[in-house]
PDB file of C-alpha atoms in Angstrom:
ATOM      1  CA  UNK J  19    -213.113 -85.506 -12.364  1.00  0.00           C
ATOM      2  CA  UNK J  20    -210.912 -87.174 -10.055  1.00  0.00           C
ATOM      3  CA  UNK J  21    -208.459 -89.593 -10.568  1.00  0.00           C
ATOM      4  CA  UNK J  22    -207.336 -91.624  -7.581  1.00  0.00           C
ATOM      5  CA  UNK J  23    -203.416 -92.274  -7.550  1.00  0.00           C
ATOM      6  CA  UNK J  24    -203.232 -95.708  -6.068  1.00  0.00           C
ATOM      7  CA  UNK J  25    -205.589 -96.696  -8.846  1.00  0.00           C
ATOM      8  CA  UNK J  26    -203.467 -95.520 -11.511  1.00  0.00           C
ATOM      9  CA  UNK J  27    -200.267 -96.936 -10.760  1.00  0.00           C
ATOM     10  CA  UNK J  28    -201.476-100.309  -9.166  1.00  0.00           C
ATOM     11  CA  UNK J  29    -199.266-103.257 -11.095  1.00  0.00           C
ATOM     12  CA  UNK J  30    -197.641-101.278 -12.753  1.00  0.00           C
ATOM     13  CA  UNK J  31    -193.442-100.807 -12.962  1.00  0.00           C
ATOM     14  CA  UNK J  32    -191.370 -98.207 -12.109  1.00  0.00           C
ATOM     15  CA  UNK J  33    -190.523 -97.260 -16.396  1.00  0.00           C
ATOM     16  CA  UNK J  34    -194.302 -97.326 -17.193  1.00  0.00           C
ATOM     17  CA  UNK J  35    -196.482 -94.441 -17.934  1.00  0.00           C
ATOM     18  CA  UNK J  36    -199.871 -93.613 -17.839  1.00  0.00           C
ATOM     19  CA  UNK J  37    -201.788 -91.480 -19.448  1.00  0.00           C
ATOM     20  CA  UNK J  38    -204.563 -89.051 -17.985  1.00  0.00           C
ATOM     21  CA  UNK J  39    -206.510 -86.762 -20.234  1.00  0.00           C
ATOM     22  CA  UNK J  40    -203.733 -86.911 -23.180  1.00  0.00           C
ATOM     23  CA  UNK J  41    -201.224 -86.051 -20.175  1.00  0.00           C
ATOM     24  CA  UNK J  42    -198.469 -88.820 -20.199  1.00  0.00           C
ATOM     25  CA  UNK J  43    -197.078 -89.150 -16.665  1.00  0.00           C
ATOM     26  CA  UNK J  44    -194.310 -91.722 -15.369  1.00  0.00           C
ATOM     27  CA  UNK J  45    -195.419 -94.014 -12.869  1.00  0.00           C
ATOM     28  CA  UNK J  46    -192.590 -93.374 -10.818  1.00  0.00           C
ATOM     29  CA  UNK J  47    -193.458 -90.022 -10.414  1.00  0.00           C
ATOM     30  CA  UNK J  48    -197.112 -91.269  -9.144  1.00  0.00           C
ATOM     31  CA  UNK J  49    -195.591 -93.176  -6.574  1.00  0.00           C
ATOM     32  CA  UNK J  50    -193.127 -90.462  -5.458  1.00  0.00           C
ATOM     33  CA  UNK J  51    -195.894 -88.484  -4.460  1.00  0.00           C
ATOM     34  CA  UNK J  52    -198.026 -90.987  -2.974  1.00  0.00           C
ATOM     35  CA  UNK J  53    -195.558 -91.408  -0.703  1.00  0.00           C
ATOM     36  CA  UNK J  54    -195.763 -88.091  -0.026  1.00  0.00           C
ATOM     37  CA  UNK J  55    -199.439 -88.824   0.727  1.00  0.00           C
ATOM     38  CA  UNK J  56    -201.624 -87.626  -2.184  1.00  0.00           C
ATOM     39  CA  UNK J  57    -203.940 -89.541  -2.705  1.00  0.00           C
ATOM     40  CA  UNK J  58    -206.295 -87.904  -5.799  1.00  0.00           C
ATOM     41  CA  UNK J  59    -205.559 -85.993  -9.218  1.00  0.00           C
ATOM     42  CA  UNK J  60    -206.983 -83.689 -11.298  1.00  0.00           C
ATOM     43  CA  UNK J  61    -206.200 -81.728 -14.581  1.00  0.00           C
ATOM     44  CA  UNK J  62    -206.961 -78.725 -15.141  1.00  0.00           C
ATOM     45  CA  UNK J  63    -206.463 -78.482 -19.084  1.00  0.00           C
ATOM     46  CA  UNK J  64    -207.713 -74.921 -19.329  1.00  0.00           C
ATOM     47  CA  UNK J  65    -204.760 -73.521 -17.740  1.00  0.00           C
ATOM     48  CA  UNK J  66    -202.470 -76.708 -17.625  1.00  0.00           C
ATOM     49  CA  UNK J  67    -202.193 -77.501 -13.813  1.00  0.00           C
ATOM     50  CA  UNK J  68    -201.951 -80.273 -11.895  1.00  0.00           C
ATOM     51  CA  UNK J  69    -204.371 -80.277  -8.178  1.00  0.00           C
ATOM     52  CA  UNK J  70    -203.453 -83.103  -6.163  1.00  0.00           C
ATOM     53  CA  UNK J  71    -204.664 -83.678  -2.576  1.00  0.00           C
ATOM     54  CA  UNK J  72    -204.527 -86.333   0.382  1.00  0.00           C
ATOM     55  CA  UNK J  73    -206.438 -86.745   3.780  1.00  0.00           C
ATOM     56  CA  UNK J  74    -203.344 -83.860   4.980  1.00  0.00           C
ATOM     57  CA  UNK J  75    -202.481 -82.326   2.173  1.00  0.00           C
ATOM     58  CA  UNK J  76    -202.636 -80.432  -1.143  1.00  0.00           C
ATOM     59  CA  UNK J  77    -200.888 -78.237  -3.858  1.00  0.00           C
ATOM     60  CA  UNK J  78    -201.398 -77.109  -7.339  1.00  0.00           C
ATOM     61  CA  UNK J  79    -198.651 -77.580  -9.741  1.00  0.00           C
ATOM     62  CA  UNK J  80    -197.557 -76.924 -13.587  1.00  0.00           C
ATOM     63  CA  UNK J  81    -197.148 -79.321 -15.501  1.00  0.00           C
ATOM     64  CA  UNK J  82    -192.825 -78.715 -14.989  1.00  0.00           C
ATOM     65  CA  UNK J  83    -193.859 -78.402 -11.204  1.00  0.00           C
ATOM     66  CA  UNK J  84    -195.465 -81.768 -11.099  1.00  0.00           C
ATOM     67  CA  UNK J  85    -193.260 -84.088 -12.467  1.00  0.00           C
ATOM     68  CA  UNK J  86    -190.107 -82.262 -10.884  1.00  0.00           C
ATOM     69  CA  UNK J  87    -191.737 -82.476  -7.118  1.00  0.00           C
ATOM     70  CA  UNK J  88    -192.230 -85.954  -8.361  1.00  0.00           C
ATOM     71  CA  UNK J  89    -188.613 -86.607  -9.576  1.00  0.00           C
ATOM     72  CA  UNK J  90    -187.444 -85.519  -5.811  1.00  0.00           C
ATOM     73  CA  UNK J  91    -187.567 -87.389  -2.605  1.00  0.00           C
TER      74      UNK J  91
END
């Protein structure tokens, strides 16, 4: 199922984390990307990827992937 990003990080800080299916993510990461303009998540715990996707946009990432395209601006 889909997880919508705005949801997850709204009033929250920069240092929190949130967790999504056992997965624990920092919120800054979240935002990173929203600003890149995703908009949804999904994990795929089968083979331990990340799908993310926005009204212009999407990729698939690893876990490493994810929270290093995150990390960047």
């Amino acid at each position: 199922m889909a997880t919508k990003i705005g949801e997850l990080i709204s009033g929250k800080s920069e240092q929190a984390t949130v967790d999504i299916d056992g997965v624990s993510i920092p919120v800054a990461v979240l935002r990173n990307l929203s600003g890149e303009g995703y908009e949804n998540l999904r994990i795929y715990k089968d083979n331990n990827t990340f799908s993310l996707w926005g009204k212009t946009l999407s990729a698939c990432f690893t876990l490493e992937q994810f929270l290093e395209k995150g990390k960047s601006k």
